[in-house]
Coordinates of C-alpha atoms and ligand atoms in Angstrom, one line a residue:
M106 CA -15.3 -1.1 -5.2
R107 CA -14.9 -4.6 -4.4
I108 CA -13.9 -7.7 -6.5
T109 CA -16.4 -10.3 -5.9
C110 CA -17.0 -13.7 -7.7
I111 CA -19.6 -12.4 -10.3
P112 CA -18.4 -14.4 -13.0
I113 CA -19.1 -17.6 -11.3
V114 CA -22.5 -16.9 -10.6
I115 CA -23.5 -15.2 -14.0
T116 CA -22.2 -18.0 -16.2
L117 CA -24.1 -20.7 -14.3
A118 CA -27.3 -18.7 -14.4
L119 CA -26.7 -18.2 -18.2
S120 CA -26.0 -21.9 -18.6
L121 CA -29.3 -22.6 -17.2
V122 CA -31.6 -20.4 -18.8
H123 CA -30.1 -19.9 -22.2
A124 CA -32.4 -22.5 -24.0
N125 CA -35.3 -20.0 -23.9
V126 CA -33.6 -17.2 -26.0
A127 CA -31.8 -19.6 -28.4
T128 CA -34.8 -20.8 -29.9
D129 CA -35.7 -17.5 -31.5
N130 CA -35.6 -17.8 -35.2
K131 CA -36.1 -14.4 -36.0
L132 CA -32.4 -13.4 -34.6
P133 CA -29.9 -13.3 -37.4
R134 CA -27.1 -15.5 -36.8
G135 CA -24.2 -14.4 -34.7
V136 CA -26.5 -11.8 -32.6
A137 CA -27.1 -12.5 -29.1
P138 CA -30.8 -12.4 -27.8
S139 CA -29.9 -9.4 -25.7
R140 CA -29.2 -7.4 -28.9
A141 CA -32.3 -8.6 -30.5
K142 CA -33.9 -5.0 -30.7
M143 CA -30.7 -3.5 -32.6
Y144 CA -31.5 -6.2 -35.3
T145 CA -35.0 -5.0 -36.1
P146 CA -36.1 -3.8 -39.6
D147 CA -38.1 -0.5 -39.9
T148 CA -41.5 -0.6 -41.2
K149 CA -39.9 -0.2 -44.7
G150 CA -38.0 -3.3 -44.1
Q151 CA -34.7 -0.8 -43.7
W152 CA -32.2 -1.1 -41.1
A153 CA -29.5 1.2 -39.8
C154 CA -26.0 0.1 -39.2
L155 CA -25.1 0.2 -35.4
D156 CA -22.8 3.0 -36.1
G157 CA -25.6 5.0 -37.7
S158 CA -23.6 5.7 -41.0
K159 CA -25.7 3.8 -43.4
T160 CA -29.1 2.3 -44.0
I161 CA -29.4 -1.0 -46.0
P162 CA -32.2 -3.3 -46.4
F163 CA -32.6 -5.8 -43.6
T164 CA -32.2 -8.5 -46.2
A165 CA -28.7 -7.4 -46.7
V166 CA -27.9 -8.4 -42.9
N167 CA -25.6 -11.4 -43.2
D168 CA -25.9 -11.7 -46.9
D169 CA -22.0 -12.3 -46.8
Y170 CA -21.0 -8.8 -48.1
C171 CA -19.9 -6.3 -46.1
D172 CA -22.0 -3.0 -45.9
C173 CA -21.3 -1.2 -42.9
P174 CA -18.1 0.4 -42.0
D175 CA -18.4 -1.1 -38.5
G176 CA -19.2 -4.6 -39.9
S177 CA -22.5 -4.8 -37.8
D178 CA -24.2 -6.0 -40.7
E179 CA -22.6 -9.2 -40.9
P180 CA -22.5 -10.5 -37.4
G181 CA -22.8 -14.0 -38.7
T182 CA -20.7 -14.2 -41.7
P183 CA -16.8 -13.5 -42.1
A184 CA -17.4 -10.8 -44.8
C185 CA -16.6 -7.9 -42.7
G186 CA -14.4 -9.5 -40.1
T187 CA -14.5 -6.7 -37.6
G188 CA -17.7 -7.5 -36.0
Y189 CA -18.3 -10.2 -33.1
F190 CA -19.8 -13.3 -33.4
Y191 CA -22.2 -14.7 -30.3
C192 CA -21.9 -18.5 -29.8
S193 CA -24.7 -19.5 -27.4
N194 CA -23.0 -22.5 -26.1
I195 CA -25.9 -24.1 -24.4
G196 CA -24.9 -26.1 -21.4
H197 CA -21.8 -23.8 -20.9
T198 CA -21.4 -20.0 -21.0
P199 CA -22.1 -17.8 -24.0
A200 CA -19.3 -16.4 -25.8
Y201 CA -18.3 -13.8 -28.6
I202 CA -15.6 -14.3 -31.0
K203 CA -14.5 -12.2 -34.0
T204 CA -16.2 -12.6 -37.0
S205 CA -13.2 -13.1 -38.9
R206 CA -12.7 -16.5 -37.2
L207 CA -15.8 -18.0 -38.8
N208 CA -15.4 -20.5 -41.4
D209 CA -11.6 -20.5 -40.8
G210 CA -11.2 -24.1 -40.7
V211 CA -10.4 -24.0 -36.9
C212 CA -12.9 -24.9 -34.1
D213 CA -12.6 -21.9 -31.6
P214 CA -12.6 -23.3 -28.0
E215 CA -14.7 -20.2 -27.1
C216 CA -17.5 -21.7 -29.2
C217 CA -17.9 -25.2 -27.6
D218 CA -21.2 -25.5 -29.2
G219 CA -19.3 -25.8 -32.9
S220 CA -21.2 -22.6 -34.2
D221 CA -18.3 -20.9 -35.5
E222 CA -17.8 -23.4 -38.5
F223 CA -21.2 -23.5 -40.1
D224 CA -20.1 -23.8 -43.8
G225 CA -19.9 -27.5 -43.8
R226 CA -16.5 -27.6 -44.6
T227 CA -15.4 -28.2 -41.1
H228 CA -17.3 -30.3 -38.6
C229 CA -16.9 -28.9 -34.9
P230 CA -18.6 -31.1 -32.6
N231 CA -20.8 -29.7 -29.7
V232 CA -18.7 -30.4 -26.6
C233 CA -20.6 -27.5 -24.1
E234 CA -21.9 -30.0 -21.8
Q235 CA -18.6 -31.7 -21.2
V236 CA -16.6 -28.6 -21.0
G237 CA -19.7 -26.9 -19.0
A238 CA -19.6 -29.8 -16.5
V239 CA -16.0 -29.3 -16.0
S240 CA -16.2 -25.6 -15.5
R241 CA -19.4 -26.1 -13.1
K242 CA -17.4 -28.4 -10.9
E243 CA -14.5 -25.8 -10.9
R244 CA -17.0 -22.9 -10.2
E245 CA -18.5 -25.0 -7.1
K246 CA -15.0 -25.5 -5.8
L247 CA -14.2 -21.8 -5.9
E248 CA -17.5 -21.2 -4.6
R249 CA -16.9 -23.3 -1.5
V250 CA -13.4 -21.9 -1.0
H251 CA -15.3 -18.4 -1.2
K252 CA -17.9 -19.2 1.1
E253 CA -15.3 -20.7 3.8
G254 CA -13.2 -17.7 3.2
N255 CA -15.9 -15.1 3.7
R256 CA -17.0 -17.2 6.8
I257 CA -13.2 -16.6 8.2
R258 CA -13.1 -12.8 6.8
K259 CA -16.5 -12.1 9.0
E260 CA -14.1 -13.5 12.0
Y261 CA -11.4 -11.3 10.9
V262 CA -13.9 -8.3 11.1
V263 CA -14.9 -9.2 14.5
Y264 CA -11.2 -9.4 15.7
G265 CA -10.2 -6.5 14.2
Q266 CA -13.2 -4.1 15.2
S267 CA -12.6 -5.3 19.1
S268 CA -8.9 -5.0 18.5
K269 CA -9.1 -1.5 17.4
K270 CA -11.7 -0.7 20.3
K271 CA -9.3 -2.2 22.7
L272 CA -6.2 -0.4 21.6
K273 CA -8.0 3.1 21.4
E274 CA -9.2 2.4 24.9
Q275 CA -5.4 1.7 25.9
L276 CA -4.1 4.7 24.1
D277 CA -6.9 6.8 25.8
K278 CA -5.8 5.8 29.1
L279 CA -1.9 6.1 28.4
Q280 CA -2.9 9.8 27.0
A281 CA -4.9 10.2 30.0
A282 CA -2.0 9.3 32.2
S283 CA 0.7 10.8 30.4
A284 CA 0.2 14.4 32.0
S285 CA 1.1 13.2 35.4
V286 CA 4.0 11.0 34.2
K287 CA 5.5 14.0 32.7
Q288 CA 4.9 16.3 36.0
A289 CA 6.5 13.7 37.8
A290 CA 9.5 13.6 35.7
A291 CA 9.6 17.6 35.8
D292 CA 9.2 17.6 39.6
T293 CA 12.3 15.2 40.4
K294 CA 14.3 17.3 37.7
A295 CA 13.1 20.3 39.8
T296 CA 14.4 18.5 43.2
L297 CA 17.6 17.1 41.5
D298 CA 18.2 20.6 40.3
A299 CA 17.9 22.1 43.8
A300 CA 20.0 19.5 45.5
N301 CA 23.0 20.2 42.8
A302 CA 22.3 24.0 43.3
K303 CA 22.7 23.2 47.1
L304 CA 26.1 21.5 46.5
K305 CA 27.5 23.9 44.2
E306 CA 26.8 26.5 46.7
Y307 CA 28.3 24.3 49.6
L308 CA 31.3 23.7 47.3
E309 CA 31.8 27.4 46.8
S310 CA 31.3 28.5 50.4
T311 CA 33.8 25.8 51.7
K312 CA 36.2 26.2 48.9
L313 CA 38.8 27.8 51.3
E314 CA 38.4 25.5 54.1
R315 CA 38.6 22.7 51.5
E316 CA 41.8 24.1 49.9
A317 CA 43.4 24.6 53.2
A318 CA 43.1 21.0 54.3
R319 CA 44.0 19.6 51.0
E320 CA 47.4 21.9 51.4
R321 CA 47.8 20.7 55.1
Q322 CA 47.3 16.9 53.5
L323 CA 49.6 17.2 50.7
A324 CA 52.5 19.5 52.0
P325 CA 54.7 16.9 53.6
L326 CA 54.2 14.7 50.3
I327 CA 54.8 17.5 47.9
E328 CA 58.1 18.0 49.7
Q329 CA 59.2 14.3 49.7
Q330 CA 57.9 14.1 46.0
T331 CA 60.2 17.4 45.4
Q332 CA 63.3 15.7 46.8
R333 CA 63.0 12.6 44.7
A334 CA 62.8 14.8 41.6
E335 CA 66.0 16.6 43.0
H336 CA 67.9 13.5 43.5
A337 CA 66.9 12.1 39.7
N338 CA 68.0 15.6 38.5
K339 CA 71.3 15.0 40.2
I340 CA 72.1 11.6 38.7
K341 CA 70.8 13.1 35.3
N342 CA 73.1 15.8 35.5
L343 CA 75.8 13.3 36.3
F344 CA 75.3 11.6 33.0
R345 CA 75.0 14.6 31.2
T346 CA 78.3 16.0 32.5
T347 CA 80.0 12.4 31.7
L348 CA 78.4 12.5 28.1
D349 CA 79.6 16.2 27.8
D350 CA 83.2 15.1 28.8
L351 CA 83.1 12.2 26.4
K352 CA 82.3 14.1 23.8
E353 CA 84.8 16.9 24.5
N354 CA 87.7 14.7 25.3
H355 CA 87.5 11.6 23.7
N356 CA 90.5 10.8 21.3
K357 CA 89.2 11.9 17.7
N358 CA 92.0 10.0 16.0
F359 CA 91.0 6.8 17.2
H360 CA 87.6 6.8 15.1
D361 CA 85.8 4.4 17.6
M362 CA 82.3 3.4 16.0
A363 CA 81.0 2.7 19.3
V364 CA 82.2 6.0 20.6
K365 CA 81.1 7.9 17.7
S366 CA 77.5 6.4 18.0
T367 CA 77.2 7.2 21.6
I368 CA 78.2 10.6 21.0
S369 CA 75.8 11.3 18.2
G370 CA 73.0 9.8 20.1
Y371 CA 73.9 11.8 22.8
D372 CA 73.7 14.9 20.4
E373 CA 70.3 13.9 19.3
Y374 CA 68.9 14.0 22.8
L375 CA 70.5 17.5 23.2
E376 CA 68.9 18.5 20.2
E377 CA 65.1 17.1 21.5
L378 CA 65.7 18.8 24.7
K379 CA 66.8 22.1 23.1
K380 CA 63.6 22.0 21.3
Q381 CA 61.3 21.0 24.4
E382 CA 63.1 23.9 26.2
E383 CA 61.9 26.4 23.9
D384 CA 58.4 24.9 23.9
E385 CA 58.3 25.0 27.7
K386 CA 59.9 28.8 27.4
K387 CA 56.8 29.8 25.6
N388 CA 54.5 28.1 28.0
D389 CA 56.3 29.7 30.7
T390 CA 55.6 33.1 29.4
K391 CA 51.9 32.3 29.1
D392 CA 51.5 30.8 32.7
K393 CA 53.3 33.8 34.1
E394 CA 51.0 36.3 32.1
E395 CA 48.0 34.6 33.7
E396 CA 50.0 34.5 37.1
K397 CA 48.4 31.2 37.8
V398 CA 48.4 30.1 41.7
Q399 CA 49.0 26.2 41.7
S400 CA 46.6 24.3 44.3
A401 CA 48.5 21.7 46.1
L402 CA 47.4 18.7 43.9
E403 CA 49.2 20.5 40.9
R404 CA 52.2 21.2 42.7
M405 CA 52.0 17.5 43.7
H406 CA 51.8 16.4 40.0
A407 CA 54.3 19.1 39.0
A408 CA 56.9 17.2 41.2
Q409 CA 56.0 13.9 40.1
D410 CA 56.4 15.1 36.4
A411 CA 59.9 16.5 37.2
T412 CA 61.0 13.1 38.6
Y413 CA 59.3 11.3 35.5
D414 CA 61.1 13.4 33.1
A415 CA 64.6 12.9 34.9
K416 CA 64.3 9.2 35.1
K417 CA 63.4 9.1 31.4
D418 CA 66.7 11.0 30.5
I419 CA 68.6 9.0 32.7
G420 CA 67.4 5.7 31.0
L421 CA 68.4 7.4 27.9
M422 CA 71.7 8.1 28.7
F423 CA 72.6 5.0 30.8
Q424 CA 71.7 3.1 27.7
L425 CA 73.9 5.0 25.4
I426 CA 76.8 4.6 27.4
K427 CA 76.0 0.9 27.9
E428 CA 75.9 0.3 24.2
M429 CA 79.5 2.0 23.8
K430 CA 80.7 -0.2 26.6
E431 CA 79.7 -3.4 24.9
K432 CA 81.5 -2.3 21.6
Y433 CA 84.2 0.0 22.1
N434 CA 88.0 -1.0 21.5
T435 CA 89.4 -1.6 24.6
E436 CA 93.1 -1.4 22.8
Y437 CA 92.6 2.2 22.5
N438 CA 92.7 3.1 26.2
D439 CA 90.9 6.1 25.8
E440 CA 90.8 8.0 29.2
A441 CA 87.5 9.7 28.4
V442 CA 85.7 6.6 27.6
L443 CA 87.0 4.7 30.6
K444 CA 85.9 7.3 32.8
A445 CA 82.2 7.4 31.2
I446 CA 82.0 3.5 31.6
K447 CA 83.4 3.8 35.4
V448 CA 80.4 6.1 36.0
L449 CA 77.9 3.5 34.2
D450 CA 79.5 0.7 36.1
E451 CA 78.9 2.7 39.5
F452 CA 75.2 3.3 38.7
A453 CA 74.3 0.2 37.2
P454 CA 73.7 -1.8 40.1
T455 CA 71.0 0.9 41.6
W456 CA 69.6 1.2 38.1
E457 CA 69.3 -2.5 36.9
D458 CA 68.3 -4.1 40.4
S459 CA 65.3 -2.0 40.3
S460 CA 65.1 0.8 37.7
N461 CA 61.7 1.8 39.2
D462 CA 62.9 2.8 42.8
F463 CA 66.3 4.1 42.2
V464 CA 65.3 7.4 43.7
G465 CA 63.4 5.5 46.7
E466 CA 59.8 5.0 45.6
E467 CA 59.5 6.9 42.5
F468 CA 55.9 8.6 42.5
I469 CA 54.3 9.2 46.3
E470 CA 50.7 8.0 45.7
I471 CA 48.1 11.0 46.2
P472 CA 45.7 9.8 48.7
D473 CA 42.1 10.8 48.2
E474 CA 41.1 13.8 50.1
D475 CA 39.3 11.2 52.6
A476 CA 42.0 9.5 53.1
G477 CA 41.0 7.3 56.7
D478 CA 37.2 7.4 56.1
K479 CA 36.1 4.6 54.0
K480 CA 33.1 3.5 55.9
E481 CA 30.7 5.9 54.1
E482 CA 31.6 5.2 50.4
V483 CA 28.9 5.4 48.3
K484 CA 28.8 4.6 44.5
P485 CA 25.9 6.4 42.5
E486 CA 24.6 4.9 39.5
D487 CA 24.1 8.0 37.8
K488 CA 26.6 10.9 38.5
G489 CA 24.8 13.8 37.2
A490 CA 26.4 17.0 36.5
L491 CA 28.5 17.4 40.3
G492 CA 28.2 13.8 41.2
E493 CA 31.8 13.2 40.9
V494 CA 32.8 15.9 42.7
Y495 CA 30.4 15.6 45.4
N496 CA 31.6 11.9 46.0
R497 CA 35.1 13.1 46.3
L498 CA 34.0 15.8 48.6
Q499 CA 31.5 13.6 50.5
K500 CA 34.7 11.7 51.5
G501 CA 36.8 14.6 52.1
A502 CA 34.5 16.0 54.1
S503 CA 34.6 13.6 56.9
K504 CA 38.4 13.9 57.2
I505 CA 38.3 17.9 57.4
G506 CA 35.3 17.5 59.8
L507 CA 32.7 18.8 57.6
G508 CA 31.0 15.1 57.3
F509 CA 28.0 16.4 59.0
L510 CA 27.0 18.4 56.0
F511 CA 26.5 15.2 54.1
K512 CA 25.5 12.6 56.1
G513 CA 23.1 12.8 59.0
P514 CA 22.2 9.8 61.4
K515 CA 19.1 8.7 59.5
V516 CA 20.0 9.5 56.0
S517 CA 22.0 6.4 54.2
K518 CA 22.2 7.9 51.0
S519 CA 23.1 11.4 49.7
E520 CA 20.5 13.8 49.1
I521 CA 21.6 14.1 45.3
E522 CA 21.8 10.5 44.8
I523 CA 18.0 10.1 46.2
A524 CA 17.3 13.0 43.6
Q525 CA 19.0 11.4 40.9
E526 CA 17.5 8.2 41.2
A527 CA 14.4 9.7 41.3
Y528 CA 14.7 11.7 38.5
N529 CA 16.1 8.6 36.6
K530 CA 13.0 6.5 37.6
A531 CA 10.5 9.4 36.6
S532 CA 12.2 10.2 33.2
E533 CA 12.3 6.5 32.3
E534 CA 8.6 6.0 33.0
E535 CA 8.1 9.1 30.9
R536 CA 10.1 7.7 27.9
K537 CA 8.5 4.5 28.3
S538 CA 5.1 6.1 28.1
L539 CA 5.8 8.3 25.3
E540 CA 7.3 5.0 23.5
E541 CA 4.0 3.2 24.1
I542 CA 1.7 6.0 23.1
Q543 CA 3.7 6.2 19.9
K544 CA 3.4 2.4 19.0
L545 CA -0.2 2.6 19.8
E546 CA -0.7 5.5 17.7
K547 CA 1.0 3.8 15.0
K548 CA -1.2 0.7 15.3
V549 CA -4.3 2.7 15.6
N550 CA -3.6 4.7 12.5
T551 CA -2.4 1.8 10.3
D552 CA -5.3 1.5 7.5
Y553 CA -6.4 -2.2 8.3
G554 CA -9.4 -1.8 5.9
P555 CA -12.7 -0.1 6.3
D556 CA -14.1 -2.9 8.4
E557 CA -10.8 -3.6 10.1
A558 CA -10.5 -7.2 8.4
F559 CA -6.7 -7.1 7.6
A560 CA -5.9 -6.5 11.4
K561 CA -5.8 -10.0 11.9
L562 CA -2.7 -10.2 9.4
V563 CA -0.8 -7.8 11.5
D564 CA 2.5 -9.6 12.0
Q565 CA 1.5 -13.0 10.4
C566 CA 4.7 -14.1 8.7
I567 CA 4.3 -16.3 5.4
E568 CA 6.8 -17.8 3.3
F569 CA 7.2 -19.1 -0.3
K570 CA 10.1 -21.4 -1.2
E571 CA 11.5 -21.5 -4.8
I572 CA 14.8 -22.9 -6.1
E573 CA 17.1 -20.1 -5.4
Y574 CA 15.5 -17.9 -2.8
T575 CA 12.8 -18.2 0.0
Y576 CA 10.6 -15.2 0.0
T577 CA 8.8 -13.9 3.0
V578 CA 6.7 -11.3 4.3
C579 CA 5.4 -10.1 7.9
L580 CA 2.2 -8.7 6.8
F581 CA 2.5 -5.1 7.8
G582 CA 6.0 -5.5 8.5
E583 CA 8.9 -6.3 6.4
A584 CA 9.3 -8.5 3.1
K585 CA 12.7 -10.5 2.7
Q586 CA 14.7 -12.6 0.5
K587 CA 16.3 -15.4 1.9
S588 CA 19.2 -17.3 0.7
H589 CA 22.5 -17.6 2.7
S590 CA 21.7 -14.5 4.0
D591 CA 18.5 -12.2 4.2
T592 CA 17.8 -9.3 1.9
S593 CA 15.1 -6.6 3.0
L594 CA 12.7 -6.2 0.1
G595 CA 10.8 -3.4 2.1
T596 CA 8.6 -2.5 4.9
F597 CA 4.8 -2.1 4.4
S598 CA 4.1 1.3 3.2
S599 CA 0.6 1.5 1.9
W600 CA -2.1 0.1 0.0
E601 CA -2.3 0.6 -3.9
G602 CA -5.5 2.0 -5.0
D603 CA -8.7 1.7 -2.8
N604 CA -9.5 -2.0 -3.5
Y605 CA -8.0 -3.1 -0.3
D606 CA -6.3 -6.3 -2.1
T607 CA -2.8 -4.9 -3.1
Q608 CA -0.1 -3.8 -0.4
L609 CA 2.9 -2.0 -1.3
Y610 CA 6.4 -2.6 0.7
T611 CA 8.9 -0.2 0.0
G612 CA 12.6 0.9 1.1
G613 CA 14.4 -2.6 0.8
A614 CA 18.0 -3.1 0.2
R615 CA 19.1 -1.1 -2.8
C616 CA 19.9 -3.0 -5.8
W617 CA 23.1 -2.9 -7.6
N618 CA 23.0 0.1 -10.2
G619 CA 19.4 0.0 -9.6
P620 CA 16.5 1.2 -7.2
E621 CA 15.5 0.3 -3.6
R622 CA 13.8 -2.9 -3.9
S623 CA 10.2 -3.2 -3.1
V624 CA 7.4 -5.6 -3.3
K625 CA 3.9 -5.6 -4.4
V626 CA 1.6 -8.2 -2.6
M627 CA -1.7 -9.0 -4.5
M628 CA -4.3 -10.7 -2.7
T629 CA -7.1 -13.0 -4.0
C630 CA -9.7 -14.8 -2.0
G631 CA -8.5 -18.1 -0.4
T632 CA -9.1 -20.0 2.7
E633 CA -5.5 -19.6 4.1
N634 CA -3.0 -17.0 4.4
K635 CA -0.3 -18.0 2.0
I636 CA 2.0 -17.0 -1.0
V637 CA 1.1 -18.7 -4.0
A638 CA 3.8 -17.3 -6.3
V639 CA 6.5 -14.9 -6.6
S640 CA 8.1 -13.2 -9.7
E641 CA 10.5 -10.1 -10.3
P642 CA 8.7 -8.6 -13.2
S643 CA 11.5 -5.9 -13.3
K644 CA 14.7 -6.0 -11.4
C645 CA 14.1 -5.8 -7.6
E646 CA 10.6 -5.2 -8.1
Y647 CA 9.0 -8.2 -6.8
L648 CA 5.4 -9.4 -7.0
Y649 CA 3.8 -11.4 -4.4
K650 CA 0.5 -13.6 -5.4
M651 CA -1.0 -14.2 -2.0
E652 CA -4.2 -15.8 -0.8
T653 CA -6.3 -14.7 2.1
P654 CA -9.7 -15.0 3.5
A655 CA -9.2 -11.0 4.0
V656 CA -10.3 -10.4 0.5
C657 CA -13.2 -13.0 0.5
H658 CA -16.0 -10.3 0.5
D659 CA -19.8 -10.9 0.8
L660 CA -21.3 -11.2 -2.7
S661 CA -22.4 -7.8 -3.6
E662 CA -26.2 -6.7 -4.6
D663 CA -25.3 -7.3 -8.2
A664 CA -24.1 -10.5 -7.9
K665 CA -27.0 -11.8 -6.0
D666 CA -29.2 -10.2 -8.6
D667 CA -27.1 -11.9 -11.6
S668 CA -27.5 -15.3 -9.5
N669 CA -31.4 -15.0 -9.7
S670 CA -31.4 -13.5 -13.2
N671 CA -32.8 -15.6 -16.1
L672 CA -31.9 -12.9 -18.8
R673 CA -27.9 -12.3 -18.2
E674 CA -25.9 -12.7 -21.5
A675 CA -22.0 -12.7 -22.3
V676 CA -21.2 -9.0 -22.2
Y677 CA -20.6 -7.5 -25.7
P678 CA -16.8 -6.8 -26.1
G679 CA -15.9 -3.5 -25.9
K680 CA -19.3 -2.5 -23.8
K681 CA -19.6 -2.4 -20.2
K682 CA -22.7 -4.2 -18.8
H683 CA -25.0 -1.3 -18.1
D684 CA -24.2 -0.1 -21.7
E685 CA -26.1 -2.9 -23.1
L686 CA -29.6 -2.5 -24.6
Ligands
MAN133 C1 19.8 -10.7 -6.0 C2 18.6 -10.8 -5.9 C3 17.9 -10.8 -7.3 C4 18.2 -9.4 -7.9 C5 19.8 -9.0 -7.8 C6 19.8 -7.8 -8.5 O1 20.6 -11.4 -6.8 O2 18.1 -10.0 -4.9 O3 16.5 -10.9 -7.0 O4 17.7 -9.3 -9.3 O5 20.2 -9.0 -6.8 O6 21.3 -7.5 -8.8

């Protein structure tokens, strides 16, 4: 069902040929020549109302008295007022008006020949020649636009069809290749899995040797770190004894606030300690149940933790006594207080000069398993399941004399790394190929009209500026409303109906308290792709009126016939054109 410019041609033909029929005197006033047969009396001079309800003498037609319920007996008088009056409008286009508008003192513009006012009371000049000339000019212009638009449309069709062909070919090619791309990804994955399995096996089979090597490597360091922890603990205990002594032996009669505050701080610390010890006790029971054997690394970390905890406690107690020293009442000469300050003063230089290494270097750095072999360090981009372990191991292996398992004279990259790289590459290709196939499928399956004319519009972006907003649409893409920011009005979802002249864009930004925004793009024939009007008929539902050559169709067979016919009339209101006669 195409919309064509039929009316243009019809009206042109009518205006040229009307003179032939308008001179028929037997035709009652207001009846179109095409309906002449309906207004013929029978042999007895009788005539039946057009609805068949009554038979009256033919002389009663147009006698200014309404006989027929459908008003068909008075096509040329206002007596019934319900029928239609035909103005022949010679020089322009014939038209119908309601009979109620006859002789009402108004020159109806539809009847440019003035025939609607015939009782002599109102004179309506015949302006059909002038009106017809303007209208013909307009029609000619439209015809030119249509012709040019149609020429462009034909180019669109050629483009659309060849583009569809190309897309299909591309898609076929990709689909044919996709099996081998998929296979390559599966093969490289299998190789990678095998390499990882080999590594896992190696890790398991060399576990004991590696652990022994790590044990040998870390044993002296654990020893040193443990000594540091012990040293720190000794200092911690000294502070605890000092604060215990202060708490016990300070002179309670002095009520020295500085002393009291230090003691209550110390009490809080003891409380916290108690809680921690209880928690640890619970955890210890669990550990014992599991009978865990700690690795060298775990023991090293434990010694470091012990050093850290002791140092933290020293810091806290140091601070408590320091604050007391700053504020205590010297006049009291409380021996317990003075004793605590003495301990602080003795320790302070060691702590304050370098609080981080008062127990020598506080934490001994834990070396890599491969300390001493930095030459073969590799940094794979993708670590894979065991990549991280592998790297550490690879470094460590050389240290403990197992390096040959990982590197040969001719191989510069690890087997896993190579397998991983190959897999990454193949799976990326697989992903890209799938993506490309989906993209092409989407294009191939988009409805660009029965002859592909609309393919040319894909991604063409057009805009329409009005006072508040600029409206845009990228055809088959997204429509937007722009002001200081962009609001999505929806993306292309479908054609409306089967005329291929109205597109729907849906799923735009949700309207406050309303629906998601959407757009209807209605297309009419024009030589350019442009939006000619935008409105918002209902809140957040927009209407774009657009011109495009894509809807400038060839004139249909009917329209061609129309243009050659000498017999076309204006269509009687309420009737389809083929219902006539
Ligand atoms: C914005 C615009 C309008 C719309 C209102 C609804 O102002 O998108 O077009 O009507 O929101 O709240």
